[in-house]
Every structure is written in C-alpha cells, then in structure tokens.
XYZ file of C-alpha atoms in Angstrom:
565
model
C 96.510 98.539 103.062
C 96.962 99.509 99.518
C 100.525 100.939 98.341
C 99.107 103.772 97.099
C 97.560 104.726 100.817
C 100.530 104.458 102.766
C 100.798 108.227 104.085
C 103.954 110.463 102.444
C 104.984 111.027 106.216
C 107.512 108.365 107.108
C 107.061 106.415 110.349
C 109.923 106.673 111.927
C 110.688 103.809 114.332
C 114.921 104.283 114.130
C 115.217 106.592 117.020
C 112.924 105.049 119.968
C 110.887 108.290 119.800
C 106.895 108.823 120.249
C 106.073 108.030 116.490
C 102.751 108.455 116.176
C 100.776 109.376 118.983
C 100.696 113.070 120.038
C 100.769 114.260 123.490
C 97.305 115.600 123.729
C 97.716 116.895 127.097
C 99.830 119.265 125.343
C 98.258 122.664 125.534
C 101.042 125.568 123.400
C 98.459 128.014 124.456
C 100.370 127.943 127.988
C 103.363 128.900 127.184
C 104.174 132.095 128.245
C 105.726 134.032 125.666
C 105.887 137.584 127.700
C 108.689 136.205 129.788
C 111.025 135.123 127.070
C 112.666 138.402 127.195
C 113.880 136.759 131.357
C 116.687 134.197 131.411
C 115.129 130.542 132.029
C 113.741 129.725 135.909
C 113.568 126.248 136.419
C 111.941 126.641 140.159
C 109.026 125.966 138.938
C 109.296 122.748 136.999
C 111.992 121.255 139.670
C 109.493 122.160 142.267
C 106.717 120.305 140.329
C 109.465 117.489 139.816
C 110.090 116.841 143.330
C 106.360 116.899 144.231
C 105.827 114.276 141.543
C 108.877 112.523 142.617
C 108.855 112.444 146.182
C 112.023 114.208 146.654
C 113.464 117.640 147.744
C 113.749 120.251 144.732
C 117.442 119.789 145.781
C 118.045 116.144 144.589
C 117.069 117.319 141.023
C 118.926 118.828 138.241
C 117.166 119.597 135.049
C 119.216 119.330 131.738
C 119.527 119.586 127.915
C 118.427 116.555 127.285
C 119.672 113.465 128.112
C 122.465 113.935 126.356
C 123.589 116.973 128.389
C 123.410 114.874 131.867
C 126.069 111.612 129.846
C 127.802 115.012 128.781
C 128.085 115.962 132.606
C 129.318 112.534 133.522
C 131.455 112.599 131.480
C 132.866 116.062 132.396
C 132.621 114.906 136.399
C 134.603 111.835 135.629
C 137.468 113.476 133.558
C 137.715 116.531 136.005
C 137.709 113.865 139.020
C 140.001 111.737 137.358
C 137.577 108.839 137.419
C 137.308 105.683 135.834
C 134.616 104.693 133.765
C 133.098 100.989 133.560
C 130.357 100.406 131.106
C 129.295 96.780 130.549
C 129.004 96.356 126.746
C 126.406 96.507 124.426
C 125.968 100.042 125.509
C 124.138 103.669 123.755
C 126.713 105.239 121.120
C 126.782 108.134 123.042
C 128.852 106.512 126.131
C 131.108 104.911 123.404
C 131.708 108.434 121.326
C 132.184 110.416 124.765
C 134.780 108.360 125.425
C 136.441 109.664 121.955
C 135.364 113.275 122.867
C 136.797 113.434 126.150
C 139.730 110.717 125.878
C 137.962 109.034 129.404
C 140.122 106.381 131.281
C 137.603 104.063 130.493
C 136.790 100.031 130.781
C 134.686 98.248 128.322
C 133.247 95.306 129.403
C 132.767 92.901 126.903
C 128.854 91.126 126.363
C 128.136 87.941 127.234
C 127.064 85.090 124.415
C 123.427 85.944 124.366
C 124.538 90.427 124.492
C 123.092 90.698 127.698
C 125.387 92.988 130.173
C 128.230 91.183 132.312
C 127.147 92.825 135.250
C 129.580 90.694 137.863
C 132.893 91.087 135.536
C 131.738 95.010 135.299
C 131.383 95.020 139.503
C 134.770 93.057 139.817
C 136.325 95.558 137.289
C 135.816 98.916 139.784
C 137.695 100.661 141.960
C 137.203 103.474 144.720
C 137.897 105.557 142.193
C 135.153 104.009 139.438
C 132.350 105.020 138.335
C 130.028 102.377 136.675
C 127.761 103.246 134.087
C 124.496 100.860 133.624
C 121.638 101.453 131.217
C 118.029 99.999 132.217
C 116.031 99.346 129.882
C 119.174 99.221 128.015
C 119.903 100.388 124.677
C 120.128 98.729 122.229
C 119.233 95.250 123.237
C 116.239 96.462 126.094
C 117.579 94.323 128.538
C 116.272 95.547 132.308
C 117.503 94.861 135.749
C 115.166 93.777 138.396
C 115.323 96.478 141.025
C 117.641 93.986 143.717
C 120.115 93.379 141.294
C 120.682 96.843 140.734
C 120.453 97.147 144.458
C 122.928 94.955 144.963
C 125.308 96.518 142.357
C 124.667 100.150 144.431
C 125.571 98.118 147.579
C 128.846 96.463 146.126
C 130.271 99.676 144.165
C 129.816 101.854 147.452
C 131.699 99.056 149.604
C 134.528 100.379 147.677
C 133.825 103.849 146.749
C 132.468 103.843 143.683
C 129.422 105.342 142.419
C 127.249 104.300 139.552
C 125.170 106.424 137.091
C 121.800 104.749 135.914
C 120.527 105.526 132.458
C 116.833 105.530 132.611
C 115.630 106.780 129.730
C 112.792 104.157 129.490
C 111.729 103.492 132.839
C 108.624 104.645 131.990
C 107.810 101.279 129.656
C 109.040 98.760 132.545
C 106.378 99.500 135.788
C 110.002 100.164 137.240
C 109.550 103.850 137.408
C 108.153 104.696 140.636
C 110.051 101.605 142.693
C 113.099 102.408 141.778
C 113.496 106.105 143.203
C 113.741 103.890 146.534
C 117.423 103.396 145.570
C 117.884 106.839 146.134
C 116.543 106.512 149.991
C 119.822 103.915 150.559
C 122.477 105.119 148.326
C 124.215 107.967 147.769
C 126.228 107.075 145.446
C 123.617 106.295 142.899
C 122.350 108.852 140.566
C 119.650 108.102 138.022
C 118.950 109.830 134.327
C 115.515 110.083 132.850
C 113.950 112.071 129.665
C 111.006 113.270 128.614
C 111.843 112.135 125.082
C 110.558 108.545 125.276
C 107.485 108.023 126.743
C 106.437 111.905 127.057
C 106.987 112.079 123.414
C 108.736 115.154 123.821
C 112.156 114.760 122.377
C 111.842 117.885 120.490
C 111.786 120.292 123.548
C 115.182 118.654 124.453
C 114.594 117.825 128.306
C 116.550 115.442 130.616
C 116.980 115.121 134.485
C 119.152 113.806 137.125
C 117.874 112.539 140.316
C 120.059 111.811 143.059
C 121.405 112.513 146.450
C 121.671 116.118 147.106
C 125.796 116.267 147.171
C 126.122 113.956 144.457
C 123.571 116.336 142.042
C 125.329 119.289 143.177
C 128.961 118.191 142.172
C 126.524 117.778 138.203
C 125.150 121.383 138.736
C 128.555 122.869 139.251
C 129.387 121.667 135.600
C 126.543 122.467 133.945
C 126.607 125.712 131.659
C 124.291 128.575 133.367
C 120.648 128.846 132.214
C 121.040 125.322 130.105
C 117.905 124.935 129.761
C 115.514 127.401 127.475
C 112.184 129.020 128.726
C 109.812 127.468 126.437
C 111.378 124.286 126.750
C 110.973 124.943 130.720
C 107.356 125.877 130.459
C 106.532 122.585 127.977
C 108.237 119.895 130.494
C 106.139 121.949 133.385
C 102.936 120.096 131.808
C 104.481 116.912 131.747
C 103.946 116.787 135.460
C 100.334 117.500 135.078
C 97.753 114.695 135.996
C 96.372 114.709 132.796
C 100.159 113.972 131.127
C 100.546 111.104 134.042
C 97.623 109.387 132.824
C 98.444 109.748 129.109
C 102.153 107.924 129.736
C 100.495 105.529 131.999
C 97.855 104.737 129.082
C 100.589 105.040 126.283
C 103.221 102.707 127.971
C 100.351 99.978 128.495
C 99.536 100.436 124.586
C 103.060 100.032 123.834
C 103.946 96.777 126.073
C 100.711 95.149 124.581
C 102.018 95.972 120.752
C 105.366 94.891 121.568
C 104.223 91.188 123.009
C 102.671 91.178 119.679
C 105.409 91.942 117.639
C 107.552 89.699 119.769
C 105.305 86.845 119.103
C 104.799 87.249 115.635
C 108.911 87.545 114.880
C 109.552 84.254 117.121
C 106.521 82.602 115.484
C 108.616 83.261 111.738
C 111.593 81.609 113.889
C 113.726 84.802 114.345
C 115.876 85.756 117.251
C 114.259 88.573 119.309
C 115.815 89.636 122.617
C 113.729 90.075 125.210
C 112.866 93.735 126.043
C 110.866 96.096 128.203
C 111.696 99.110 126.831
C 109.585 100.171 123.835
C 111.443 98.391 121.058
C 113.194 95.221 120.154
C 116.315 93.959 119.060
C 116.520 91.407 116.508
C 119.913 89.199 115.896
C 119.498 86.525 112.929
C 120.614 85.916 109.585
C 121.488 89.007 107.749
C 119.497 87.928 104.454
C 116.326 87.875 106.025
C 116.864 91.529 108.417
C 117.467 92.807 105.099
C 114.011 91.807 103.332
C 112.621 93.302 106.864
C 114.352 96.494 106.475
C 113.474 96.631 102.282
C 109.528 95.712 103.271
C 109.806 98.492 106.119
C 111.707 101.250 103.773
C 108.362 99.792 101.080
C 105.708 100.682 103.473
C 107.782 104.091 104.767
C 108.761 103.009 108.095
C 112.468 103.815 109.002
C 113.694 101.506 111.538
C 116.885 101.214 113.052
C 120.156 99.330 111.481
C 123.291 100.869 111.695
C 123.662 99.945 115.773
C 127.032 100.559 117.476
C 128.965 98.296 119.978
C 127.335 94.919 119.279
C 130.375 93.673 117.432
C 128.665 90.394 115.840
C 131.752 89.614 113.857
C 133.893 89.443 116.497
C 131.580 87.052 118.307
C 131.729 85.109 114.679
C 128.548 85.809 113.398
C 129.726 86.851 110.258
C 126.122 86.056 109.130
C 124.102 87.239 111.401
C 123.326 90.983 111.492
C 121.204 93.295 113.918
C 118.127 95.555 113.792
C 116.385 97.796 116.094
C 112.174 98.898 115.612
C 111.129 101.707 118.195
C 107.288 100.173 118.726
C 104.426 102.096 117.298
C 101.008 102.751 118.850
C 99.146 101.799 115.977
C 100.903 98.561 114.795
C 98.970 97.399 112.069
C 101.371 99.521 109.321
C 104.194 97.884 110.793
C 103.051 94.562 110.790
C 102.120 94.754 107.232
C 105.300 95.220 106.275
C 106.145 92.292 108.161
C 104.030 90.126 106.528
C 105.407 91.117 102.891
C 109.019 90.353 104.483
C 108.280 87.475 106.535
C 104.899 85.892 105.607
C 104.163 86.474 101.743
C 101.015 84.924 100.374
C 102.841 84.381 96.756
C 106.305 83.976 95.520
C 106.591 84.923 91.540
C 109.321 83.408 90.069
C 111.540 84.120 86.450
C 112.109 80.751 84.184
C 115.573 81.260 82.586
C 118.482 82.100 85.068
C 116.577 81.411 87.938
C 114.599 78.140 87.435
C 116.685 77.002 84.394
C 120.076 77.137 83.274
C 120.003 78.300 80.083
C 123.728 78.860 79.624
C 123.396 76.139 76.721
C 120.474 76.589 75.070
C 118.718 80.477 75.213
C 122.464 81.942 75.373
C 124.015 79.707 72.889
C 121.071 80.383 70.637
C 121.564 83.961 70.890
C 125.502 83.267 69.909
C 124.815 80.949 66.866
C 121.756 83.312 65.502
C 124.529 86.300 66.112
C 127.170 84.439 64.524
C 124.509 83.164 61.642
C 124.106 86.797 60.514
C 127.103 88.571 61.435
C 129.912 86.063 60.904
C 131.165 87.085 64.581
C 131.406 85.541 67.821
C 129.587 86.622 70.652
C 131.279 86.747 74.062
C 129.315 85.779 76.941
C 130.199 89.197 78.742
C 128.460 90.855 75.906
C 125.083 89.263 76.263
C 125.527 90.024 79.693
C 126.201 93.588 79.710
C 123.016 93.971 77.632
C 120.722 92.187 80.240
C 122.273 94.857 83.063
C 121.298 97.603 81.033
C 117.857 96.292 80.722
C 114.620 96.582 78.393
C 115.937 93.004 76.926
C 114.262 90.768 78.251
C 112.905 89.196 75.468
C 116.076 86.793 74.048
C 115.134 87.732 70.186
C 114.795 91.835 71.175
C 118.627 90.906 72.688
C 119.843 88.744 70.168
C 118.588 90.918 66.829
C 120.345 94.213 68.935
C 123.589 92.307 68.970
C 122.722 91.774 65.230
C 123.355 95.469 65.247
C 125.539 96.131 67.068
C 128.355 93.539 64.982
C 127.166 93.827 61.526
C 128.584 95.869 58.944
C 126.016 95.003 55.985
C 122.287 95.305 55.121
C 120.526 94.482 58.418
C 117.722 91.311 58.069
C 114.829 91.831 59.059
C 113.671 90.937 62.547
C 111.178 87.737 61.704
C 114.133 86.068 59.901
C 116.356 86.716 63.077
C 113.501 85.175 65.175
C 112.837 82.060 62.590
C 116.350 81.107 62.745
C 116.853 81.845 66.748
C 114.069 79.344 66.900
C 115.743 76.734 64.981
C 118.355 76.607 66.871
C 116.650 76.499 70.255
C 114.231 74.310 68.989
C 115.493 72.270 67.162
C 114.358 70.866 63.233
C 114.242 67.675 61.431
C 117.696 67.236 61.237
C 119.406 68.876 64.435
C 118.421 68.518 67.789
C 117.381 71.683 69.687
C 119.757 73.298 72.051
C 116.242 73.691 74.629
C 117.733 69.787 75.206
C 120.665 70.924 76.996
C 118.693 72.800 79.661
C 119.106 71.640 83.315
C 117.367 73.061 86.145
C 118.770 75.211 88.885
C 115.530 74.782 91.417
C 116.549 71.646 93.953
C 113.901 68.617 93.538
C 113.312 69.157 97.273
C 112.543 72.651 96.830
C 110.516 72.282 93.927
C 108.058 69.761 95.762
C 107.967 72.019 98.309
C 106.975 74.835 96.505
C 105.080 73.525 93.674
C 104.730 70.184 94.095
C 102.428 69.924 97.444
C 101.067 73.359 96.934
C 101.156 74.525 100.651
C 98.965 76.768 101.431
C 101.710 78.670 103.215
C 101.632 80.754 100.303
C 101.219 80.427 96.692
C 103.566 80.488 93.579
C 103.789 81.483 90.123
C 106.175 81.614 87.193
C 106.160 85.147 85.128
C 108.749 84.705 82.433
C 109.630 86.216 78.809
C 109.164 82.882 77.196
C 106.340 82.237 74.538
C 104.098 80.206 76.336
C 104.997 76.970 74.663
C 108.180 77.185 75.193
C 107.023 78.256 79.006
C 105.253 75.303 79.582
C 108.226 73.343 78.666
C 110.461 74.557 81.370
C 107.132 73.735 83.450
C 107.650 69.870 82.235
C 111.510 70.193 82.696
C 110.811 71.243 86.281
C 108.280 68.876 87.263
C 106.081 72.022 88.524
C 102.721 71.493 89.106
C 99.790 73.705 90.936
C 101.093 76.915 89.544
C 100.561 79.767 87.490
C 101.615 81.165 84.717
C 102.203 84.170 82.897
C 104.168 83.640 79.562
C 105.234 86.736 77.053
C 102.254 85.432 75.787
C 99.815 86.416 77.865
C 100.881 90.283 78.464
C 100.568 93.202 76.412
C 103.939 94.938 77.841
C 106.456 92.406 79.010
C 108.942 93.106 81.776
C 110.321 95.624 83.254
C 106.470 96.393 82.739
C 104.559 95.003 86.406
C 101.133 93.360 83.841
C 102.273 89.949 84.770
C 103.408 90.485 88.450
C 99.707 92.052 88.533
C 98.019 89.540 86.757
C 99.343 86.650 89.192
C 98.752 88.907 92.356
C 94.974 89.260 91.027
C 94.803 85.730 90.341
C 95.213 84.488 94.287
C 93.797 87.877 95.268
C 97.206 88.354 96.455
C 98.628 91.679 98.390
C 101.974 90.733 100.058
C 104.408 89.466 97.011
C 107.647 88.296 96.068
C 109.683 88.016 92.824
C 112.628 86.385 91.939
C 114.751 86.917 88.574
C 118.053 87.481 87.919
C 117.750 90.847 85.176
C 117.474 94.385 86.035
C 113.576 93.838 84.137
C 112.599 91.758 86.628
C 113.504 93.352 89.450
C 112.036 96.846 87.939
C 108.634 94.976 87.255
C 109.226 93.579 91.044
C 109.241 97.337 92.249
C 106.639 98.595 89.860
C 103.777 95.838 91.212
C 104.739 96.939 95.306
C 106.253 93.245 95.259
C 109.605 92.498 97.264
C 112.336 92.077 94.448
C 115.021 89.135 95.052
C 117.793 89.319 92.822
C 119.549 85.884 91.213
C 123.066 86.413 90.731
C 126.848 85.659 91.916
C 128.467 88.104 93.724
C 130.374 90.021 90.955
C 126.757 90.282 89.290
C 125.083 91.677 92.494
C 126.072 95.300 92.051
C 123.696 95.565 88.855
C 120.497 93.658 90.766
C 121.126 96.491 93.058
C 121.144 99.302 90.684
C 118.414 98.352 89.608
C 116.366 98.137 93.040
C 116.754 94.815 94.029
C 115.586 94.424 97.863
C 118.071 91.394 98.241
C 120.510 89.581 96.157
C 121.430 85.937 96.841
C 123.602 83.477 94.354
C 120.532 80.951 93.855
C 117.271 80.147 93.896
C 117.475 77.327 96.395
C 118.599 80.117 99.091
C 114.941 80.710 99.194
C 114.373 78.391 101.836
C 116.824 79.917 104.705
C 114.422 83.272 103.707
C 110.982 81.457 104.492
C-alpha cells in the first residue's frame, strides 16, 4: 500500500471495538421513531433475550452498557457491605470504581507470566465476598475453561460468596453458549455481556446481566428507572435476529483466523505475545521495539492501545519491558503492513558522521579551526550543537560559514574561501596531516559484517549522508562496508531534511518498508518526509531535540540496532 492511499479515517484498534466491519444486518429503517414520545419498554428485547438465551425474561436485566452493570456491582457491594476480590491484571474500570465508590476491596496480585491467581483470589474470600473474574480477560485475553470457572462457582458458594463474570468477549471464545450452563447450578453466579464487541454496537450503549432470578433482581432494584433509551432498545432488538446470529458467528471466525495470524507473525519476529481468545492481543517485550510498533501503526493511521492500567511491569522489574494492546481487525492486511515497516523492513538507511563515524575530531574540529581561522574566536562544542538541533545544517561548510557569522565583527569572506580552508583542515595538505585521520568508527565490527559485510538478504542497507562523495566513500573504507549503497551530497539536488536520497535508495531495491538512522533533526525530517521509520542517534540529554523533530525512536547508538531487528 502506498502512503499516500492509506484512508484519512483512522483505524482504530485501542478500544477492542468492531473497527471495520459494519453490522449489515443493521436495518435504521426499523426503528420506530413514533414511540419516542413513550418512556423505554424493554419487554420486548428481554423477551427476545431469553428466547435466544434459554432462560426466563426474569433472569435478565438489560443495562447502559457494560459499564452500567460493573456500576451496579459496585453499588450492590457497597450497599451490602461486601468485599470485593479481583485477581489482578484486571479492566480499569474495576480498578477506578474502587476510587469512585471507596469499595473494601482485595487486589490480587498477577502471577510471573500476568495470568490471574485464581487459587490465592478463591483462598482470599469470605461469606461475605464477592469475586470478580473477567473471561476473556482484559487486558491480557486470558480465558478460563468452563470447569475451572465451575469449580471457582462451586468453592465461593461453599462459603457464601458470589462471583460476577465479565463476559464481554464470550462471543470470540466458542464459550458463549456452554457457559449459560453455570447458571443451571449456581446461583450465586451472575454473568455480564455487551453488544459492543462482537455486535459492533458500542455506540448504542447496551449491556446485560444474566443470572439467577433473585440474584438479578437485588441488580434491578439499583438500577436508575427507564436506563435504557428507546432507540437504543429497538437497535439491540435486531441483534437477536437470525440474520445478526449468523453475522457474529461469521465475524468471530474471521477474527480468530486474523488473530492466529498476527500471533504467528509477532512470535516469528521473537516478541512476547500472550495467548488470547478474545479479539486482541497483548504484547510484553522490550519497550524500544513496542515503540517502533506503535510509531509504524500511528504511520499507517491505526491507533492501538498503550497506555494499559494495572499491569505494573516495573514493579515486577521490567523496567525495560513495556506493554501494548491491538483490538484485531477484519481486514488485516493494513495492520500487518505496518508491522512489517516496524518489525520486518526490507532496507535500513543509515547517516555517516555521528552515527557511523565519530567525527568529534575531525568534521567538528574542522568546523572550530575554519571558525577560529576567520573569526579569531573559539567555538564551543555546545554551539555547533545547538545549530544542528535547529536544523537546515546539515551540510558542515553551510554550519561552519553561519558560525562565521554569527562571531565576526569584520568584512565577511566569501563562502568558497570558507570551504577551501575547511577542506584543508579536514583533509589535510602537503605539510599537515588531515584531521579525517582522527576518525574512528562508532558501528561494532560485528555489526558491520552483519549488516554490510554478508549482505543478508534479510533486508538491505544504504548510507545517505551530507558528505561529498569522496569524502563518502572514505568513511565507506574506514568502515570496511561493502554491498551497499550510496547516496553522497553529491548525488542529490536538495540535501537533507529534503527525502531525494531516502527516495533514491528506496527506488534502488524497489524498497517500500524503510528505516533511517541519523542523529540531526535533517535526518530525521527527511526520515518522515520519504514514509520511512526515523531512529534518532543521540544520548539522553540530546533525545528531546530527535523528538521535536519527529523521531519515531531515539536510542544512544547505532549498535542498539540489533536488540530492534
């Protein structure tokens, strides 16, 4: 897919949603406008429930949402003086209820791997508990097979307690059906579902509880009257049509078969999914590499999940591992594009000075002695620098004859004269050695052969740099780089931040998916401007500009490059 084609309409795959598939069953035509005027009857759509269900219109309590039944729960248990227990990682609703309604609450902590410590949660209740489980949960998508949850309803009502199952995405597990059997041998069990996930209706706002006729009662006596509006009523009343049954059915398949896919393809680039049924993942690995996911994603205008509550990585000392969530689309071939410009690119562009070679001796002390040549001043390192972060100076002579300017208080020379003498310096002349001796290089002799050297097939490489081409080929020979291509000042007609020799190299190999490394605002602009990801080169205190300037991800050196691939 071209950059350019990528629809204005952002896929969003953040909030577990329907993102892209309508609900053609859907027919607006039925609503029935003429009785808006009447408060909201839910007969009819509980009655359609049950039949669907197998259960009496009694066991079934429609709602605002999901989030009005966790609202109810929570109002039971504070107005019952209950006890909540709610195995950790768990939805940030449960967590910021607890806030809202100051619940006596116990949070049981994950284990290693963030799956749910179901037997410390069971060993934690009392008669007076009420234990709160999520399957498919959210955010890891970690399900319970049907007798372990039968076994939890069996142990909690040995001592009284009750539990309240979050099902929000049975629908994606083949669970859905199977598991109202629960509500045959416990009454203390009552179960949540939506029409938001895989009815792709989140917008009409429609939840329900399902449960044992006393226990949904003591809900309905807390619920406000008429919660629920008309239209919204008359909407979830098709979602129990035959025709919307076979749409889930055929849209749950379609989303299970995309998600082995994505699964596979993750683990195959040796990240850490957790296994899911619900319809997304969660992936837990090095924070570096979530964040050229999430850049590539944001690149190709899919919004995916990252800010996730409750998984407390730090405290499990993963200070460098992070977390992301992706809802799973029905047409994944968007998606995994992006993936393949964060996780599989077919050519890694890469800046000479800074991030190949250290130049600290030879390009900057050039610029200082030219300076210093002309102006009689001393040029501070912080100086040069501070002109690089504002960018359009690339180009060392552009830099070094604007310093010229900026320190001299008589006739300026001309700019050829700056550049002749610049180039004595770096160069070198009959009598003085050139400072270009001093250069060392930054790229790891493992990492070069494995880059350049062997010329894997993985992907290929090229160097686009604001050298003059001989002095580009030099740094080639300094390097030892072979099997590469490149794209000197040269050989453009507008240098970076301009894309031309991002574009050229990407033409070259016939290349879409692209990465660029440099360590100046230019190159991370000319990064941007070609639809390449843009890797910044820079310590930490340096960062902050790389990011200004659009950097995707900013990492102190080059030889990082090979925890990213």
């Amino acid at each position: 897919m071209n950059m350019k084609e990528i629809k204005t309409e952002p896929l969003k795959l953040d909030f577990n949603e329907r993102a892209d598939r309508f609900p053609e069953w859907l027919d607006i035509s039925k609503l029935s406008p003429q009785n808006y005027w009447r408060y909201p009857d839910q007969s009819q759509l509980k009655l359609a429930m049950s039949k669907q269900l197998g259960l009496a219109p009694e066991q079934v309590l429609v709602t605002n949402g999901g989030d009005e039944a966790i609202e109810l729960m929570f109002k039971l248990a504070t107005l019952e003086q209950r006890e909540l227990v709610i195995p950790m990682p768990a939805f940030s609703q449960y967590l910021s209820g607890i806030k809202v309604w100051n619940s006596k609450a116990k949070l049981i902590p994950a284990k290693p791997d963030l799956s749910i410590d179901l037997e410390a949660s069971l060993n934690a209740l009392s008669e007076n508990s009420i234990l709160v489980l999520t399957s498919p949960n959210n955010p890891t998508g970690e399900t319970l097979e049907l007798d372990v949850l039968r076994d939890a309803c069996k142990r909690a009502k040995a001592i009284g307690a009750e539990v309240f199952l979050d099902q929000a995405y049975i629908e994606f597990t083949g669970q859905a059906e199977e598991s109202l059997c629960l509500l045959e041998d416990f009454d203390n069990l009552v179960l949540l579902r939506t029409l938001s996930k895989a009815y792709g209706l989140a917008g009409i706002r429609c939840g329900y509880l399902l449960g044992n006729e006393a226990f949904i009662q003591r809900f309905a006596e807390r619920k406000m009257p008429f919660n629920v509006p008309q239209p919204t009523l008359d909407i979830a009343l098709q979602a129990f049509s035959q025709a919307a049954q076979r749409d889930v059915a055929d849209f749950t398949q379609r989303i299970a078969e995309n998600r082995d896919l994505l699964v596979q393809f993750l683990r195959q680039r040796g990240l850490n999914v957790l296994d899911s049924q619900a319809n997304f993942i969660l992936i837990v690995d090095n924070s570096q590499r979530l964040q050229l996911i999430t850049a590539a994603c944001q690149q190709y205008n899919i919004q995916i999940k990252s800010d996730l509550v409750g998984l407390e990585l730090q405290k499990r000392g993963l200070q460098e591992q992070s977390a992301i969530r992706i809802a799973i689309p029905y047409e994944f071939e968007p998606l995994r594009q992006a993936l393949i410009l964060a996780l599989k690119p077919e050519l890694i562009c890469f800046d000479m000075d800074g991030v190949l070679i250290d130049t600290s001796k030879s390009y900057d002390a050039a610029i200082k002695q030219t300076v210093e040549f002309f102006t009689k001043t001393k040029t501070e390192q912080e100086e040069i620098d501070r002109l690089r972060s504002r960018g359009g100076f690339n180009n060392d002579w552009v830099l070094t004859y604007e310093l010229i300017k900026l320190q001299s208080e008589g006739p300026l020379p001309d700019y050829v004269s700056v550049v002749e003498q610049f180039q004595q310096f770096y160069l070198g002349n009959g009598e003085q050695a050139g400072l270009n001796q001093l250069e060392e290089a930054l790229l790891s002799a493992d990492l070069c052969t494995q880059l350049f050297v062997q010329n894997s097939k993985q992907f290929k490489t090229a160097v686009v740099t604001g050298r003059p081409r001989g002095e580009a080929e030099i740094g080639l020979k300094l390097l030892g780089i072979r099997n590469t291509y490149l794209v000197s000042d040269c050989d453009v007609i507008e240098s970076k931040p301009a894309p031309e020799g991002i574009n050229q190299c990407k033409t070259y190999y016939g290349a879409t998916y692209c990465w660029m490394l440099g360590d100046t605002p230019d190159d991370i602009q000319a990064a941007k401007a070609a639809g390449a990801l843009a890797i910044g080169i820079a310590e930490s205190e340096s960062a902050n500009n790389l990011y200004q300037a659009g950097a995707d991800l900013v990492v102190a050196s080059v030889n990082e490059l090979e925890r990213l691939l």
